[in-house]
PDB file of C-alpha atoms in Angstrom:
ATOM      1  CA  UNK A  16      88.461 134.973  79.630  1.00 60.00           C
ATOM      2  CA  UNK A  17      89.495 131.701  81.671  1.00 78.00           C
ATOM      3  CA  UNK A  18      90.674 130.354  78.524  1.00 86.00           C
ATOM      4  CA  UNK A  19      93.581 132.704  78.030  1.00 85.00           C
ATOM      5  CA  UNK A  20      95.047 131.976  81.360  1.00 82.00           C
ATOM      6  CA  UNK A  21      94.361 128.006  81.436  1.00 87.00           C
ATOM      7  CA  UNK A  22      96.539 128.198  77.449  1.00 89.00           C
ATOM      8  CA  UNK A  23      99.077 130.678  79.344  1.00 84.00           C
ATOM      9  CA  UNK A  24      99.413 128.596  82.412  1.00 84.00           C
ATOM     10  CA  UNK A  25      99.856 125.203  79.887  1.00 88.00           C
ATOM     11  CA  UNK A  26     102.045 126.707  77.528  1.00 89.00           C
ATOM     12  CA  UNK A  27     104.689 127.633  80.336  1.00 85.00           C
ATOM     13  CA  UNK A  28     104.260 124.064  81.813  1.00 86.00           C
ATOM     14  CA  UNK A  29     104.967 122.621  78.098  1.00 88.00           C
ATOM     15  CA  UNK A  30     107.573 124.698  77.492  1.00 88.00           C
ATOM     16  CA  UNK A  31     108.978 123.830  81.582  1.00 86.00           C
ATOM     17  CA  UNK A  32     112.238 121.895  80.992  1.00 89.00           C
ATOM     18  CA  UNK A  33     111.092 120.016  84.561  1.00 87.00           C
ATOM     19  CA  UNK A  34     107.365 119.063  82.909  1.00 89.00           C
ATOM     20  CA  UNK A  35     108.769 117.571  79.888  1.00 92.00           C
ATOM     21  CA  UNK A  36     111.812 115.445  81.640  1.00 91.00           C
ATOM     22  CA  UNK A  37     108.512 114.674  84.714  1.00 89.00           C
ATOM     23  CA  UNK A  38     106.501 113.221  81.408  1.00 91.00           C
ATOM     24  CA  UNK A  39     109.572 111.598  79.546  1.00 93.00           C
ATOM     25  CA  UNK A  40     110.905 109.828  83.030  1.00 91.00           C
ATOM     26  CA  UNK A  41     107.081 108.512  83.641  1.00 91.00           C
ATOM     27  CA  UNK A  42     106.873 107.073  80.360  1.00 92.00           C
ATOM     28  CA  UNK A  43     109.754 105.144  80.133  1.00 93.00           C
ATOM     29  CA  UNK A  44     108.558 104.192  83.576  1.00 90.00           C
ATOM     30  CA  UNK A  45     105.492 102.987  82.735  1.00 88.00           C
ATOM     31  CA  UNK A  46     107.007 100.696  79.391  1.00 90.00           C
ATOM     32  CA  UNK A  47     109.287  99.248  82.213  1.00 89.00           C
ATOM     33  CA  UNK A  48     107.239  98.813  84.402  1.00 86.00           C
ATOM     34  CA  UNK A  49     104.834  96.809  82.123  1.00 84.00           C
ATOM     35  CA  UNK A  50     107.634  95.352  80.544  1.00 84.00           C
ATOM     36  CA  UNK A  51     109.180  93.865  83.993  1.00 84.00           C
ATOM     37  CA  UNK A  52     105.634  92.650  84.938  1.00 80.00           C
ATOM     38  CA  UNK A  53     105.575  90.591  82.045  1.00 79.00           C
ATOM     39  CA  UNK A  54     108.951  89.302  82.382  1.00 81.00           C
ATOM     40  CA  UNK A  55     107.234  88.377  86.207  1.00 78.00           C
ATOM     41  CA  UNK A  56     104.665  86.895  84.921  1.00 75.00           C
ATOM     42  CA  UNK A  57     106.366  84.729  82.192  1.00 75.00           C
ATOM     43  CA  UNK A  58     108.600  83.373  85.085  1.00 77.00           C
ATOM     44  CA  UNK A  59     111.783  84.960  83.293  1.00 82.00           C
ATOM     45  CA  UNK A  60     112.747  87.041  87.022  1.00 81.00           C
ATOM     46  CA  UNK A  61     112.009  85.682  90.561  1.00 79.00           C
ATOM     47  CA  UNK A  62     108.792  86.519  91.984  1.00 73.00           C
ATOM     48  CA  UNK A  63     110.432  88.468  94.606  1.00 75.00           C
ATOM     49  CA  UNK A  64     110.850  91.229  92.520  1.00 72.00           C
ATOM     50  CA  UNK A  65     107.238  91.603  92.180  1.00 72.00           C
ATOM     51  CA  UNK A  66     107.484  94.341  94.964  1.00 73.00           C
ATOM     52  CA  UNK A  67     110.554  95.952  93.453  1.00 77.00           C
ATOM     53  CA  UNK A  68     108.050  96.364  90.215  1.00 76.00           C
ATOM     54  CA  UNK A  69     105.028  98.203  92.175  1.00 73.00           C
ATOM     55  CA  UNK A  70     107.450 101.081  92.797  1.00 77.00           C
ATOM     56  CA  UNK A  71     107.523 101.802  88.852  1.00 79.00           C
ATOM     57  CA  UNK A  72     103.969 101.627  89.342  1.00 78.00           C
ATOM     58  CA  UNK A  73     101.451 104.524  88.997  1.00 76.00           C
ATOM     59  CA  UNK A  74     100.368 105.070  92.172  1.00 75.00           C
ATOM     60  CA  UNK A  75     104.617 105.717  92.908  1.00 80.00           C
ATOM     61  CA  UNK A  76     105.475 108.422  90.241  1.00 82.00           C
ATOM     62  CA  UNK A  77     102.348 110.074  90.371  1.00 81.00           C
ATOM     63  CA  UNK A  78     103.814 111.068  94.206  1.00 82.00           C
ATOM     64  CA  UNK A  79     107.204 111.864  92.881  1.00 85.00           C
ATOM     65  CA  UNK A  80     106.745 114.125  89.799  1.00 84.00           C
ATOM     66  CA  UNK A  81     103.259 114.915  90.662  1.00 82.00           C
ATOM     67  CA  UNK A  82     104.594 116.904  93.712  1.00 83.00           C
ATOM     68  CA  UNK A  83     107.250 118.207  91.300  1.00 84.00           C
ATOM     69  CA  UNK A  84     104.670 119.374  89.237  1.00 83.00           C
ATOM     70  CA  UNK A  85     102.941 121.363  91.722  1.00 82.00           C
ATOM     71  CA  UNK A  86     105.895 123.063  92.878  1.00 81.00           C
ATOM     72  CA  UNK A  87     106.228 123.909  89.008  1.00 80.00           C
ATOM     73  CA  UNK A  88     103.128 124.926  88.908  1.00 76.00           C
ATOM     74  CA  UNK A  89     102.149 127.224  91.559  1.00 76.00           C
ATOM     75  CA  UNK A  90     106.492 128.076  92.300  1.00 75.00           C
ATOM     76  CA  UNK A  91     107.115 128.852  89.249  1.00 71.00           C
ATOM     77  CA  UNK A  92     104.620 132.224  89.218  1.00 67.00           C
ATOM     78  CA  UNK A  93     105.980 133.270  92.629  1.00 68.00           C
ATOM     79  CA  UNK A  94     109.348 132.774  91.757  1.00 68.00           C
ATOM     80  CA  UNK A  95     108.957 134.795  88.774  1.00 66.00           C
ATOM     81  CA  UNK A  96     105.928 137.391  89.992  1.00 64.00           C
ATOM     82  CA  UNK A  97     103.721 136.384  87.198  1.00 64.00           C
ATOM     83  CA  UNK A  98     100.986 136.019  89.742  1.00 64.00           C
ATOM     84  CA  UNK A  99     100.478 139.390  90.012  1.00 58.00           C
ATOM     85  CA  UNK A 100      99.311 139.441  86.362  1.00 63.00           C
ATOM     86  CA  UNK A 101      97.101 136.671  87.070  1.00 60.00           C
ATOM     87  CA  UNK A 102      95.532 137.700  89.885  1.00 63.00           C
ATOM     88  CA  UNK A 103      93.788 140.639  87.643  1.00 67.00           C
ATOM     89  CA  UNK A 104      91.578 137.608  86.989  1.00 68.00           C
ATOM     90  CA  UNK A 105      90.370 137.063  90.251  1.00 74.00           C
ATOM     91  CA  UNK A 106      91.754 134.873  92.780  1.00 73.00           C
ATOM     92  CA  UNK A 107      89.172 132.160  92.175  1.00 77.00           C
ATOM     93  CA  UNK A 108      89.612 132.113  88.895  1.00 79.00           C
ATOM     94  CA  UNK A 109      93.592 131.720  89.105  1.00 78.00           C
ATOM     95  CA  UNK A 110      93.074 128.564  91.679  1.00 79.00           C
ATOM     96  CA  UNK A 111      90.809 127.057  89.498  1.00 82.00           C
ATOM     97  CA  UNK A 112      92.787 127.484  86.571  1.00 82.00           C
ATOM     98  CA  UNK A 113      95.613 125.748  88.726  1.00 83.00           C
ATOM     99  CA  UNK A 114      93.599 122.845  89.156  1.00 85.00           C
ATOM    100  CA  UNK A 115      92.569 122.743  86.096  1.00 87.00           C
ATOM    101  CA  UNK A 116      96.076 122.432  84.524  1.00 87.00           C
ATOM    102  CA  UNK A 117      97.177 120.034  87.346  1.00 86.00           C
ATOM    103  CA  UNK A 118      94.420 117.575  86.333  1.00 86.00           C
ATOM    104  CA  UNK A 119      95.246 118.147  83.057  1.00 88.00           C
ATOM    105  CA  UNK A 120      99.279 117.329  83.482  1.00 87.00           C
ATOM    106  CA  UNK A 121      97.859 114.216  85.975  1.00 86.00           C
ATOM    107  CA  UNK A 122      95.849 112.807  83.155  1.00 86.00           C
ATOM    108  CA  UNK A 123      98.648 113.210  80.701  1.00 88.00           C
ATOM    109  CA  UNK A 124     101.117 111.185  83.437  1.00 87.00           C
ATOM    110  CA  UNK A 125      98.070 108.598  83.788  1.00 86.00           C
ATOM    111  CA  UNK A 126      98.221 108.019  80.510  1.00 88.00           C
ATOM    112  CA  UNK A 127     100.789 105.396  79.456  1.00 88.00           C
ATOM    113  CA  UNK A 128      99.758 103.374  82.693  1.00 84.00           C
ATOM    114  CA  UNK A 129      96.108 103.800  81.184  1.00 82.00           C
ATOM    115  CA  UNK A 130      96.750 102.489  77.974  1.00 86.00           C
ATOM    116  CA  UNK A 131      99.197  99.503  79.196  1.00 83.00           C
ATOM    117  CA  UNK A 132      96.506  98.362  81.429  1.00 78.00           C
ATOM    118  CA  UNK A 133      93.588  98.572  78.849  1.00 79.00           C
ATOM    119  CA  UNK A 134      96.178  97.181  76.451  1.00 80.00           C
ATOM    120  CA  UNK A 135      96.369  94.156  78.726  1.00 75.00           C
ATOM    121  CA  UNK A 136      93.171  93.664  79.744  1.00 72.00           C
ATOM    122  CA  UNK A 137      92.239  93.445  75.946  1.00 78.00           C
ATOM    123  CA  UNK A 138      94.413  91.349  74.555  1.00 75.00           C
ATOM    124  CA  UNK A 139      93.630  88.803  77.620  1.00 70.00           C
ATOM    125  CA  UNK A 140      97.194  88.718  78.682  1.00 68.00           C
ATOM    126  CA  UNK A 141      97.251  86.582  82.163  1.00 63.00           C
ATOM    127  CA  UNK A 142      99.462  88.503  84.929  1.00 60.00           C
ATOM    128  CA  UNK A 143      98.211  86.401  87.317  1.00 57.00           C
ATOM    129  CA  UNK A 144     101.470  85.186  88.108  1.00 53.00           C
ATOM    130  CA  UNK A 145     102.603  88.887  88.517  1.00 53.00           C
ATOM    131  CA  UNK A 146     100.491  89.066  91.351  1.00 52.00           C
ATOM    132  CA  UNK A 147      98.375  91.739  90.268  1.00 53.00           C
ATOM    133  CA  UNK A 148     101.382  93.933  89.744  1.00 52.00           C
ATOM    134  CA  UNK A 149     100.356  94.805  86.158  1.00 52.00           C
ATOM    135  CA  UNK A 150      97.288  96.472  86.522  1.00 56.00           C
ATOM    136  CA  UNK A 151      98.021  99.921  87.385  1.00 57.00           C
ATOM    137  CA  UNK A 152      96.210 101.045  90.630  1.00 59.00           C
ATOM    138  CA  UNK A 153      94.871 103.620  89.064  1.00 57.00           C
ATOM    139  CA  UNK A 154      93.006 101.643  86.702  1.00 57.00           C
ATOM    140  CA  UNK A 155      91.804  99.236  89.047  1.00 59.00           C
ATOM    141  CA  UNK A 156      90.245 101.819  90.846  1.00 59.00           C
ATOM    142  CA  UNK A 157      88.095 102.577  87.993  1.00 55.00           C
ATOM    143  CA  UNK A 158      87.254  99.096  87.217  1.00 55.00           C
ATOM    144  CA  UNK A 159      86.618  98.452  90.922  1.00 58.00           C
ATOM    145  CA  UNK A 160      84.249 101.522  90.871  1.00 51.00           C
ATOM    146  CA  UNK A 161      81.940 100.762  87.032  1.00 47.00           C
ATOM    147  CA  UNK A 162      81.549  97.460  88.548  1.00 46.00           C
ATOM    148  CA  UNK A 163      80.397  98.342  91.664  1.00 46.00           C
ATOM    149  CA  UNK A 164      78.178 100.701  89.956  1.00 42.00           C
ATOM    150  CA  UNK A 165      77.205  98.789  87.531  1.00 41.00           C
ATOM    151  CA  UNK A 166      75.968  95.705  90.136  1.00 41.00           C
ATOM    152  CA  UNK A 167      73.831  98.156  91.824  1.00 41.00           C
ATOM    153  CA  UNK A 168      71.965  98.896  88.453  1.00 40.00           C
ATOM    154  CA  UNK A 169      71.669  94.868  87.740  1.00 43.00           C
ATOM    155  CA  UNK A 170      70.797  94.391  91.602  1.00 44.00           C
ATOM    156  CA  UNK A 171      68.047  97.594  91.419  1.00 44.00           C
ATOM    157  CA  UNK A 172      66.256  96.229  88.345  1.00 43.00           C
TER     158      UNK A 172
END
């Protein structure tokens, strides 16, 4: 019965003029910012743009158009008094199903950064010169974290 409202609730976020120009803006983001970090890196701008470059960076949009999101999100059924048909689910269920969509729209912003870090990281490109600007926070995190988990397994046995 969740299901119907978690496809409701993403089909009027996919078809939300703000969600799709919040994913478009984000992506062409992300190619910039991976783009100007390699520029960085290859010495073709001055490394004191390196700071300039962080604000394209992950943990930057996701503030701006994740917020945005949010207001889409949760406004947008106010605004409209759609939540009153929701709420026939249960209130529970409706704030879960919110949270469920908003990790779902997160993961979709996450991914170009994602992919442009893995992509790096695979093809042994050295940012080193970027100053770790390259590596999107996000993904650091998560590499930070499986190796921290994964040395406590080696250490343990």
């Amino acid at each position: 019965m969740m299901k119907k409202l978690y496809k409701a609730t993403m089909y009027r976020m996919i078809m939300s003029t703000g969600v799709r120009v919040s994913v478009i803006l984000t992506y062409a983001a992300a190619v910039l910012y991976y783009v100007l970090s390699w520029m960085l890196a290859n010495g073709k701008i001055d490394a004191a743009y390196a700071g300039s470059i962080t604000g394209l960076g992950d943990s930057m949009i996701l503030w701006i158009f994740g917020s945005l999101i949010v207001g889409i999100l949760v406004g947008g059924d106010f605004e409209n008094k759609t939540i009153h048909a929701s709420l026939s689910y249960g209130r529970g269920k409706v704030i879960a199903n919110y949270m469920f969509v908003f990790t779902t729209l997160m993961f979709v912003l996450l991914l170009p950064y994602t992919i442009g870090s893995v992509c790096l990281i695979t093809f042994g490109v050295d940012m080193r010169q970027a100053g770790g600007t390259a590596i999107s926070i996000y993904m650091r995190n998560v590499l930070n974290y499986t190796t921290d988990v994964s040395m406590a397994f080696i250490s343990k046995s």
